[in-house]
Coordinates of C-alpha atoms (C1' of nucleotides) in Angstrom, one line a residue:
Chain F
X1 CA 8.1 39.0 69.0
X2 CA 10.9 36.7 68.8
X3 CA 12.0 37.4 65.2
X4 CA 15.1 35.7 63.7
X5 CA 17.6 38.6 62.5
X6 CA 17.4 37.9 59.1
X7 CA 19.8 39.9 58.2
X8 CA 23.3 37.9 58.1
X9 CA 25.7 41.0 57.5
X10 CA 24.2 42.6 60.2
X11 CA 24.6 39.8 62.7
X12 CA 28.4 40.0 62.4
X13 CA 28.3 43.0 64.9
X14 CA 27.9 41.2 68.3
X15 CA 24.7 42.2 69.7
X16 CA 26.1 43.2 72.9
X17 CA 28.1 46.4 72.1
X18 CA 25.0 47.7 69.9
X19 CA 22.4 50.2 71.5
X20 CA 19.5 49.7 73.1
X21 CA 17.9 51.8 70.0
X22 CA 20.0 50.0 67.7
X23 CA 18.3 46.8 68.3
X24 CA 15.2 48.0 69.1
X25 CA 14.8 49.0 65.4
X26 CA 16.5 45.8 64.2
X27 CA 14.0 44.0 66.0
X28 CA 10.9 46.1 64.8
X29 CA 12.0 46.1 61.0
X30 CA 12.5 42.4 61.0
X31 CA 9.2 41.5 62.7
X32 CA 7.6 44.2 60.4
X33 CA 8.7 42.4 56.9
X34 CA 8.0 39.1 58.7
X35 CA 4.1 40.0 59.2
X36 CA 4.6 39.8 63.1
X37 CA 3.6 43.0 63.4
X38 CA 1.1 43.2 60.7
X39 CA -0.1 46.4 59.2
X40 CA -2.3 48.7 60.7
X41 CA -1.0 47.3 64.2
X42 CA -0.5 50.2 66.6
X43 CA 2.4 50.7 68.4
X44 CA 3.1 52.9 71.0
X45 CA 6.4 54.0 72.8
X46 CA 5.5 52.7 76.1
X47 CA 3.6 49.3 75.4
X48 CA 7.0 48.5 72.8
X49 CA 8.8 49.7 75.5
X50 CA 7.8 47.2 78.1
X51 CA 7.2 44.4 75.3
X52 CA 11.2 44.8 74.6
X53 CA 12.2 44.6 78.6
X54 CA 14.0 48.6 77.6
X55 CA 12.9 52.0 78.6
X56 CA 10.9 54.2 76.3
X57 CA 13.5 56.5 75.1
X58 CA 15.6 54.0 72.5
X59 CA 12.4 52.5 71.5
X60 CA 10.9 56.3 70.2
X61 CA 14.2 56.5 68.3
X62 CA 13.8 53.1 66.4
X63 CA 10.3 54.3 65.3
X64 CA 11.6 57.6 64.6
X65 CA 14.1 55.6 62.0
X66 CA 11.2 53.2 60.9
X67 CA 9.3 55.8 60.1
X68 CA 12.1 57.9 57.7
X69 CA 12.1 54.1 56.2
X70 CA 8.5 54.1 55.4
X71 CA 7.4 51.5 57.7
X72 CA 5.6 53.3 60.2
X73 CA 3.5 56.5 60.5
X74 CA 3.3 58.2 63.5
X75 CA 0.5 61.1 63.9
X76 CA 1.3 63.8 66.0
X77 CA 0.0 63.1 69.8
X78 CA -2.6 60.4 68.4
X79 CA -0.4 57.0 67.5
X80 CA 2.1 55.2 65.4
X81 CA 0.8 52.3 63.2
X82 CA 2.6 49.9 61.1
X83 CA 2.3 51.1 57.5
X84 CA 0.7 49.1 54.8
X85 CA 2.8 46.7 53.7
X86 CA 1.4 44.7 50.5
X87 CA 3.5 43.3 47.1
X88 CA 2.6 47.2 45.4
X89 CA 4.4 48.2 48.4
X90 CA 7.3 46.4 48.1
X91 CA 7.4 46.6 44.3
X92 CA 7.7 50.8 44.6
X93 CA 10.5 50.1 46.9
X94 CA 12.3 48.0 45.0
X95 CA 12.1 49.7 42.4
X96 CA 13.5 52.8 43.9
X97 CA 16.3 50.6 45.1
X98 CA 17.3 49.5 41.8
X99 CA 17.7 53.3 41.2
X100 CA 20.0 53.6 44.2
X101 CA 22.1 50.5 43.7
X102 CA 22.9 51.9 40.3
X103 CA 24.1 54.9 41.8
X104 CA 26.1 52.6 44.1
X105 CA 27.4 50.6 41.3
X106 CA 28.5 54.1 39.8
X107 CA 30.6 55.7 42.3
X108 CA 32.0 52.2 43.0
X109 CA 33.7 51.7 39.4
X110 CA 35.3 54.9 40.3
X111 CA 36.8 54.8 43.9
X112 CA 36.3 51.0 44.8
X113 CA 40.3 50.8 45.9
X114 CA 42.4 47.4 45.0
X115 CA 40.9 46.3 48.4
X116 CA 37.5 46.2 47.7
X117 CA 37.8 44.5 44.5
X118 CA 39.2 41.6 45.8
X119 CA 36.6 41.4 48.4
X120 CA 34.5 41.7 45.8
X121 CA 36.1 38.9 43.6
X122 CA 36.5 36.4 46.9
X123 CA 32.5 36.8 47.5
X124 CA 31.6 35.8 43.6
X125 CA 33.9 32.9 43.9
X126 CA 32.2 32.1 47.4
X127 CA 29.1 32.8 45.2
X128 CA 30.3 30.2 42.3
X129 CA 31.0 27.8 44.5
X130 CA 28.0 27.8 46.4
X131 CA 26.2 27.5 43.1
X132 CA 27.9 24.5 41.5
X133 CA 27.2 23.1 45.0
X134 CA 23.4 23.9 45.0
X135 CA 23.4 25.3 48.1
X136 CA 20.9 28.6 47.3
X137 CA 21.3 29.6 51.3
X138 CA 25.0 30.3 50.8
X139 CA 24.2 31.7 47.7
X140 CA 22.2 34.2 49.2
X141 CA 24.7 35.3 51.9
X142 CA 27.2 35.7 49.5
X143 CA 24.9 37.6 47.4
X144 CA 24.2 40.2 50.3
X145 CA 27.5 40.3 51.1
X146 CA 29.0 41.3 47.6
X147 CA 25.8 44.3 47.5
X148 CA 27.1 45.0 51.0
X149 CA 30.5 46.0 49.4
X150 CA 29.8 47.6 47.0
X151 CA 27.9 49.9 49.4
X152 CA 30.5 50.4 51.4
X153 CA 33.2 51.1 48.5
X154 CA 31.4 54.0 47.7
X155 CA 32.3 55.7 51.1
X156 CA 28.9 57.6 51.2
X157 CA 26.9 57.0 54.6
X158 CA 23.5 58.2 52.9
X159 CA 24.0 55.7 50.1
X160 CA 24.8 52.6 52.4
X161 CA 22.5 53.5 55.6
X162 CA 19.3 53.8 52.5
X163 CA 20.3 50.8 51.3
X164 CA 20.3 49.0 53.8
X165 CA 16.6 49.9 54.8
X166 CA 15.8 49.1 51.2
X167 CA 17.2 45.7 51.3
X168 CA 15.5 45.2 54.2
X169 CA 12.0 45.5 53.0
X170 CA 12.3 42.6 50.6
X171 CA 15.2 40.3 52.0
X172 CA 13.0 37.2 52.2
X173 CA 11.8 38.5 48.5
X174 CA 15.3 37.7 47.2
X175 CA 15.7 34.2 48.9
X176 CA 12.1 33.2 47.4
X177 CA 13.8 34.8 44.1
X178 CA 17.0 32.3 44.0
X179 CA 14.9 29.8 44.4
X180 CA 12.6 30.0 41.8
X181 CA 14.2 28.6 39.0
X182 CA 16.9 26.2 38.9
X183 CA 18.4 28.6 36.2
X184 CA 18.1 31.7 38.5
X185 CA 21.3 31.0 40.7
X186 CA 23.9 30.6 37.6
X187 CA 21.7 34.0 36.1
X188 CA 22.2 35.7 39.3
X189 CA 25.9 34.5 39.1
X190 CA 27.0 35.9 35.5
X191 CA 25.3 39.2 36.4
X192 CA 27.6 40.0 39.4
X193 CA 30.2 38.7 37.5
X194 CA 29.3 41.4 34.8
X195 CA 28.9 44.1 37.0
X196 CA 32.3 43.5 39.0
X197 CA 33.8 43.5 35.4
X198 CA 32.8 46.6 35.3
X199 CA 33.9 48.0 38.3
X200 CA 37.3 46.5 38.0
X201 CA 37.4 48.6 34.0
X202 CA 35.8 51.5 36.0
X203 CA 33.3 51.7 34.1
X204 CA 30.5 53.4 36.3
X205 CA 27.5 53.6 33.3
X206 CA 28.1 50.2 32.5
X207 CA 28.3 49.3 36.3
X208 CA 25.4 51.3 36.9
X209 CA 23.3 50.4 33.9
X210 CA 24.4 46.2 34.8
X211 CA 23.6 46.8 38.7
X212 CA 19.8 48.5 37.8
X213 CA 19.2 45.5 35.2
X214 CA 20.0 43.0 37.6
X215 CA 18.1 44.6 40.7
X216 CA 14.9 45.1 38.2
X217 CA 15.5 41.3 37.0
X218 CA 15.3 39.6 40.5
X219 CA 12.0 41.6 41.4
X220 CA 10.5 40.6 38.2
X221 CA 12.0 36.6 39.2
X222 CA 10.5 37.5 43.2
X223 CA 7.3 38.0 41.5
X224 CA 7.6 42.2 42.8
X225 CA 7.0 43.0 39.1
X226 CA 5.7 42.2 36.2
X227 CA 8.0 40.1 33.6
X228 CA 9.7 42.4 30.5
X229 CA 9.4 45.8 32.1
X230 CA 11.0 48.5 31.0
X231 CA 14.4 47.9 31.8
X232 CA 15.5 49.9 28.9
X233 CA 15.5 53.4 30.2
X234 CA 18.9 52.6 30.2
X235 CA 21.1 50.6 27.7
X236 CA 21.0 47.2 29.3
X237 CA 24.1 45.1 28.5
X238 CA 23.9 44.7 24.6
X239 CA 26.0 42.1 22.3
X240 CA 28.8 44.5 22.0
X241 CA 29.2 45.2 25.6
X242 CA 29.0 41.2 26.5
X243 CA 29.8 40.3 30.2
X244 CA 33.1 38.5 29.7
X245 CA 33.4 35.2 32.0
X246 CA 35.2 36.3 35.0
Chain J
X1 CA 23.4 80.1 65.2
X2 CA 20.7 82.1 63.1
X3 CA 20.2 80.4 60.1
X4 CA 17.7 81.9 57.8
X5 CA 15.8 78.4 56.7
X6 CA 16.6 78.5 53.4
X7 CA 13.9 76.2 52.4
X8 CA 10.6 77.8 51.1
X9 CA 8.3 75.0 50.6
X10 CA 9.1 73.9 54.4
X11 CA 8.1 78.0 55.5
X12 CA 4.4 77.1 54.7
X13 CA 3.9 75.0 57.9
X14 CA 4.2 77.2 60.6
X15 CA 7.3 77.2 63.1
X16 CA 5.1 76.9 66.5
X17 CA 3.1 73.4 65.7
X18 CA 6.1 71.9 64.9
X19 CA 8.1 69.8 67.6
X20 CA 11.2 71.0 69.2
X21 CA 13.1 68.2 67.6
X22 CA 12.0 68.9 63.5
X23 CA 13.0 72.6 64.2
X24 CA 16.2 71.4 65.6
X25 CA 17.0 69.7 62.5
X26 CA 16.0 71.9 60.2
X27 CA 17.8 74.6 62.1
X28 CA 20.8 72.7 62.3
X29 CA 20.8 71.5 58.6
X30 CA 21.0 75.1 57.4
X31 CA 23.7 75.8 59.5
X32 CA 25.9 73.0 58.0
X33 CA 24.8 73.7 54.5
X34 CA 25.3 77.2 55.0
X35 CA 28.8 76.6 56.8
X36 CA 27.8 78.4 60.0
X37 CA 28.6 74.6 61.3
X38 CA 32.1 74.0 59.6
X39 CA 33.3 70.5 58.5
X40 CA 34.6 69.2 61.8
X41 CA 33.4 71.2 64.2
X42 CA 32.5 69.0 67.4
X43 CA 28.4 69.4 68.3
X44 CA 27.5 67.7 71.3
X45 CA 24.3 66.9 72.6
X46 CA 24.2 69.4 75.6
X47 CA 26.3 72.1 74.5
X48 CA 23.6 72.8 71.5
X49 CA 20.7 72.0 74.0
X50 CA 22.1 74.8 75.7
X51 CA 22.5 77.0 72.5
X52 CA 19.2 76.4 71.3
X53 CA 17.3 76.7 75.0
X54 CA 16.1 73.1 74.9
X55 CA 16.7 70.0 76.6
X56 CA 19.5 67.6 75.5
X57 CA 16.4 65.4 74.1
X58 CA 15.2 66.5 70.9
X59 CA 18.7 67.5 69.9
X60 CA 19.7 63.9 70.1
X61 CA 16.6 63.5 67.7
X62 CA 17.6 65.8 64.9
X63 CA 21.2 64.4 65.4
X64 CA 20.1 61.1 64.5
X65 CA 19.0 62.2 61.5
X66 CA 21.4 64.3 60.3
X67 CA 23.4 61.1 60.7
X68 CA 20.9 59.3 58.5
X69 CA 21.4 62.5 56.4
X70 CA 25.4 62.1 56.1
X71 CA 25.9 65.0 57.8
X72 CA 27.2 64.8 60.9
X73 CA 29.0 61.4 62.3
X74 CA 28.9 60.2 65.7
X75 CA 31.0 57.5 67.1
X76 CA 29.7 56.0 69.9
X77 CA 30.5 57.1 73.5
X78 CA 32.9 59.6 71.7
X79 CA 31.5 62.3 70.1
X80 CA 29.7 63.8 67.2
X81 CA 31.5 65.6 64.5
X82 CA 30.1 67.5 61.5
X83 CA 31.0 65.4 58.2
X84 CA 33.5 67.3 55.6
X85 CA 31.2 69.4 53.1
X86 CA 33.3 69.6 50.2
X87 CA 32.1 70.4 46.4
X88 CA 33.1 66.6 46.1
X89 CA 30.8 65.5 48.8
X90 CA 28.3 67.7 47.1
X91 CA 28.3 66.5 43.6
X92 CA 28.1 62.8 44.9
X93 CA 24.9 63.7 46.7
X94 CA 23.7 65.1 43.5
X95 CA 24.2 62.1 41.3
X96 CA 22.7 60.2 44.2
X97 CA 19.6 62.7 44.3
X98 CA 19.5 62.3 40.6
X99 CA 19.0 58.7 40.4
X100 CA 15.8 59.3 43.4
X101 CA 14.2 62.0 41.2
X102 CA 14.3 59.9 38.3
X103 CA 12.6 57.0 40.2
X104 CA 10.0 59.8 41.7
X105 CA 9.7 61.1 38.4
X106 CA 8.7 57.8 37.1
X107 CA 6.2 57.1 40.0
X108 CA 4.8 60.0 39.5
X109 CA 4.0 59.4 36.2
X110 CA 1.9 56.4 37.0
X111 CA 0.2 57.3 39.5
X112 CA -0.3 61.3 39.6
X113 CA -3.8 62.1 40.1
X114 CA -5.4 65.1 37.9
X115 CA -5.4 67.3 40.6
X116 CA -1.5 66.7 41.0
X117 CA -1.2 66.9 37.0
X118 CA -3.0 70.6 37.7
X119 CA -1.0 71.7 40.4
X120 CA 2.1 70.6 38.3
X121 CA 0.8 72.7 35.9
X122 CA 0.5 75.8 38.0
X123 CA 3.6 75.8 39.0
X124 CA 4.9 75.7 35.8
X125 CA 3.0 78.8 34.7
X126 CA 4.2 80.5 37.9
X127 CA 7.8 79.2 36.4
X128 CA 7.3 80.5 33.2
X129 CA 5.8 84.1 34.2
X130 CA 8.7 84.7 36.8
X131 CA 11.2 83.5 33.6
X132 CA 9.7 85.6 31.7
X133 CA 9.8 88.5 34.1
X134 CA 13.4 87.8 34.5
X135 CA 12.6 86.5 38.7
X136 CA 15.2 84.4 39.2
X137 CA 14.4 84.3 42.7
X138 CA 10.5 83.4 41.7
X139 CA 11.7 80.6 39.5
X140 CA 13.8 79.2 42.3
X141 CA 10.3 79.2 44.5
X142 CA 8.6 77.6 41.5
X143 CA 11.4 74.9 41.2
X144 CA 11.4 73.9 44.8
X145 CA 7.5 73.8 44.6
X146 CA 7.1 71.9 41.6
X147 CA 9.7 68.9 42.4
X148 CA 8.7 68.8 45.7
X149 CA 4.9 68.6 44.1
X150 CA 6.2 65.4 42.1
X151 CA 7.8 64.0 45.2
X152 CA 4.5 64.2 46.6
X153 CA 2.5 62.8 44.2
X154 CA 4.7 59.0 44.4
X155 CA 3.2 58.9 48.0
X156 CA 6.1 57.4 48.6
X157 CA 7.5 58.0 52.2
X158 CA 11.0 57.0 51.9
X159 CA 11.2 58.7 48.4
X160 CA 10.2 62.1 49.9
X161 CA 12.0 62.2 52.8
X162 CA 14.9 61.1 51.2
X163 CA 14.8 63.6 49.0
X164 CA 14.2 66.6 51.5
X165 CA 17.1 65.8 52.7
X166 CA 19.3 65.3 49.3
X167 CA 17.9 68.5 48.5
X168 CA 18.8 70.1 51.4
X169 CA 22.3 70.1 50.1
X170 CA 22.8 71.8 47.2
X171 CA 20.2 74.3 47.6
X172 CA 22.4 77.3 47.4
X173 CA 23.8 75.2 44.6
X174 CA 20.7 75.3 42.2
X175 CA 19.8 79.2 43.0
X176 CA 23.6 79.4 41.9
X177 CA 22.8 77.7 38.7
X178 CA 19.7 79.4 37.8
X179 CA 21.4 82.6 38.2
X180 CA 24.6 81.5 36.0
X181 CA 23.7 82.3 33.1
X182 CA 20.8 84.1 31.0
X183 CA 20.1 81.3 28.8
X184 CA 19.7 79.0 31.9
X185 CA 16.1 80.3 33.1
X186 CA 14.3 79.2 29.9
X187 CA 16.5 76.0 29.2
X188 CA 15.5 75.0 32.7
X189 CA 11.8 76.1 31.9
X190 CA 11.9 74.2 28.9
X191 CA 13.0 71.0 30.6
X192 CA 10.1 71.2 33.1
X193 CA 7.8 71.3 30.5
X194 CA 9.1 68.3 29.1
X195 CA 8.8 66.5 32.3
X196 CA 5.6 67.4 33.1
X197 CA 4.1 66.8 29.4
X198 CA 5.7 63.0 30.3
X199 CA 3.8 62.5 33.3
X200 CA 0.7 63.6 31.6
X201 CA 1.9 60.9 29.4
X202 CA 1.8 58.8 31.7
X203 CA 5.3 57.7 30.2
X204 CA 7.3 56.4 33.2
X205 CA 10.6 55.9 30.8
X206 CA 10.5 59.6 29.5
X207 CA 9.7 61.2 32.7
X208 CA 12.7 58.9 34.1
X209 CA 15.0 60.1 31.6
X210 CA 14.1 63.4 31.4
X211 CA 14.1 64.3 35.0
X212 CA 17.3 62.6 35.2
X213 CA 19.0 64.2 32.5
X214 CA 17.8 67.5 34.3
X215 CA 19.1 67.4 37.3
X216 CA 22.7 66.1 36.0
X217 CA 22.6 68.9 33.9
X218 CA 21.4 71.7 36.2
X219 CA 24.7 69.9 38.5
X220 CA 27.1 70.9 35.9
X221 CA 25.7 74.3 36.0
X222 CA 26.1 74.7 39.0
X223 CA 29.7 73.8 38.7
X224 CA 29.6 70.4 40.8
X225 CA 29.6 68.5 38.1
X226 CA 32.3 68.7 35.2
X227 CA 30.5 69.3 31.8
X228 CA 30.1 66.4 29.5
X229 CA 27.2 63.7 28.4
X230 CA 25.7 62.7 31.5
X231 CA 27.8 60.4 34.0
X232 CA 30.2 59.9 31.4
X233 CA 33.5 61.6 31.8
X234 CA 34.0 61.5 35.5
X235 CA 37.4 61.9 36.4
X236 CA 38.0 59.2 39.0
X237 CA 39.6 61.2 42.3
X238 CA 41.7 58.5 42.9
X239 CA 40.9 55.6 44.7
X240 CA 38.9 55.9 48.1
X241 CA 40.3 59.6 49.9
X242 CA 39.4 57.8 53.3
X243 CA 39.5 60.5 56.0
X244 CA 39.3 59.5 59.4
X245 CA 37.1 61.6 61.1
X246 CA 39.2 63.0 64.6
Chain L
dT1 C1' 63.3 60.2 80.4
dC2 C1' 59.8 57.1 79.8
dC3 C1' 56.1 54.3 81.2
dT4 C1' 52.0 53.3 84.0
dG5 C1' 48.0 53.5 86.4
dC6 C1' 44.6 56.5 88.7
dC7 C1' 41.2 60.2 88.3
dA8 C1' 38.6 64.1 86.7
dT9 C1' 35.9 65.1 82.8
dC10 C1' 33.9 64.8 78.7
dT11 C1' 30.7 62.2 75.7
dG12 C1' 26.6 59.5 74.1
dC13 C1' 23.1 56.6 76.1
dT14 C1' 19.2 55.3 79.0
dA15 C1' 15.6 55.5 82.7
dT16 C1' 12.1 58.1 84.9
dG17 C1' 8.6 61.4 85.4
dG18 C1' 5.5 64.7 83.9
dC19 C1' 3.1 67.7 80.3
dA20 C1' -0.3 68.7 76.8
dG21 C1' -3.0 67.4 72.8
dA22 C1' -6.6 64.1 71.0
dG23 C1' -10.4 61.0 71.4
dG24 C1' -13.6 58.1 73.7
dC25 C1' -17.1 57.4 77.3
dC26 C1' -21.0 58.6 79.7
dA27 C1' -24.1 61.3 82.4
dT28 C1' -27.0 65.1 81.6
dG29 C1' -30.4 67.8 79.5
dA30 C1' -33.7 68.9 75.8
Chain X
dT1 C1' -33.8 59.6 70.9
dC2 C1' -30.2 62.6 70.1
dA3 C1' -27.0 66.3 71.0
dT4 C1' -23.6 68.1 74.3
dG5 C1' -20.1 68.9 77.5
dG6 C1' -17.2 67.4 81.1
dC7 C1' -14.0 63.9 82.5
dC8 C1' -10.8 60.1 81.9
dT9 C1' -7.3 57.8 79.4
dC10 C1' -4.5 57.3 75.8
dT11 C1' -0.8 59.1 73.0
dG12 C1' 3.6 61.4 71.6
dC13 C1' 6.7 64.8 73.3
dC14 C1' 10.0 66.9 76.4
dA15 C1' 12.9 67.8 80.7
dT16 C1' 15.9 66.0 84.1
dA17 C1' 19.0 63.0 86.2
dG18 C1' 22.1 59.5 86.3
dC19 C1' 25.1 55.7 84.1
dA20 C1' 29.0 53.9 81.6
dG21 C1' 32.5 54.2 78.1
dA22 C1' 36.4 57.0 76.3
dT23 C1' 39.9 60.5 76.8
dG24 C1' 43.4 63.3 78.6
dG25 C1' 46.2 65.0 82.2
dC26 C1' 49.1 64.1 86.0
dA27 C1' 51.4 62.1 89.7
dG28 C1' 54.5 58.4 90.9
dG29 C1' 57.7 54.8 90.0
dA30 C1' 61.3 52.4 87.1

DNA sequence: TCCTGCCATCTGCTATGGCAGAGGCCATGA
DNA sequence: TCATGGCCTCTGCCATAGCAGATGGCAGGA
């Protein structure tokens, strides 16, 4: 059970000062969407417990979290098992992500402070420049990085702490997705360039409506869903409302 | 600390098979959305063990995921502290639950069963019958019951658990709207029906949309939303109203 | 008066132990 | 051979106790 944290926002916190329970479920979640723990496994408190070197008590409340995420279900005094976990899986919660980083893109274009919008801008040119340089691994932290703030500009603990269980179940999803296509990383690109656009004109339907697209657009690349769904529930970007460059 | 659960739907399973820790949270979610918890207030683990006549243990539990909820914050080593509760915290937790319905909404209309379809159905009748009898309080019952039977029929985890809590909220909220004015029983009658004939559809788009467009609207009812076309038309609050919490 | 360092006390966090429900196993009996 | 009931072990769940970080008050010294 030595999985690498693939998560590189998270690793910023030094592991030392986080909880016992705070890395227990780290741990869990990663080796979960890594097929380390494969589905159908059972887990219990007390064999987890002594697997992770910890008492039982932190490692209850990481499956208590994994399980509000979907990853685990626990039966009453009979067992917790790892949940299924197959591409429909991950294709249902994607697209309920899409949903929520919409909403995130929303209340972004309308509180994201002066602050935020220059972090914003400093991770699209870290995300440019890592394009014209090829280098899809930069790429992708930049990409997390830029989703992580809008998350956090919108100031509402629900929004970033479901998030960032969503993003969780199909991280490795989006690194297979930017590299698909030598096309993909410049596509990915102009996108968050649109979408910032529109959170610096405050703009939140057409922040909301570019986030969704986008989100839906890399599951279909990731192979999560099937190419030309309906991504027109909402009015996708049309000629009239053009991503400007930059 | 008496909170009458103001959650019908969770009544049906019955309080003693239930774990200390689920009754803890339920109890204390009530008391914050009915303000018997003020914004601020300082719980601790022990003091409400002590309150509630249990140990220390379970009330961490339903802590944790009123945290996950956005409803209380804890900082580590510190001290936990109810989150502010504000009509402005409120309507951003609407828009947020919005966006999940809509993605439950279109779920459900791929993959409700016939016996969902029926039960959907039911309800609805139910909804209609108390309209027509002028029940506000019987269509409230018949509103919880039939989104909560959509929830359901995703099988989605995350998506109803997520949205027990979401609609934990603004519960009081909705009865408030359905009791605002006359013309609001059969408008929100009418918009069930559309729903539902969607997922009978099987029309993941419409359902989408529709359930969407209900739940934004039945927000500006209810006054946490200002009237207008959808999201358009937010006033912005100004940028970021950061409050640190202590 | 102001600063400084100690200490009592609060908090969340973790370890340990035990309880009760849920199956599985196997001897017993028909 | 098959049903049955007692036991044994597993599980999640809860209570208790103690640890360590954080805070505030207060005495003592500049």
């Amino acid at each position: 059970m030595s999985a690498a944290a693939p998560h590189p926002v998270e690793r910023l916190a030094e592991e030392d000062t986080l909880s016992l329970a705070e890395r227990a479920y780290r741990r869990l979640r990663d080796a979960i969407v890594q097929g380390t723990l494969a589905s159908g496994s059972r887990v219990s408190e007390r064999s987890l417990a002594q697997a992770l070197g910890i008492s039982a008590q932190p490692v209850r409340e990481a499956l208590r979290r994994l399980e509000q995420d979907g990853m685990v279900i626990t039966l009453p005094r009979r067992g917790t098992v790892v949940a299924e976990f197959g591409p429909a899986r991950q294709a249902e919660m994607g697209r309920i992500r899409a949903a929520l980083e919409g909403a995130a893109a929303a209340l972004a274009a309308e509180r994201a402070d002066a602050a935020a919008l220059a972090a914003l801008a400093t991770q699209l040119a870290a995300m440019r420049a890592a394009t014209e340089a090829g280098r899809p691994e930069r790429v992708s932290e930049a990409n997390e990085r830029f989703h992580a703030l809008i998350h956090a500009a919108t100031d509402n603990v629900f929004l970033i702490r479901s998030l960032a269980a969503l993003r969780a179940y199909d991280h490795f999803g989006r690194v297979r997705a930017l590299n698909a296509t030598p096309e993909e990383l410049p596509r990915a690109l102009a996108e968050h360039a649109g979408i910032l656009a529109a959170l610096q004109a405050r703009d939140p339907e057409t922040a909301e409506a570019r986030m969704r697209a986008h989100v839906l657009r890399s599951l279909e690349v990731g192979g999560l869903l099937p190419h030309g769904l309906k991504t027109q529930g909402l009015k996708t970007p049309g000629p009239k409302t053009r991503t400007p460059p930059v």
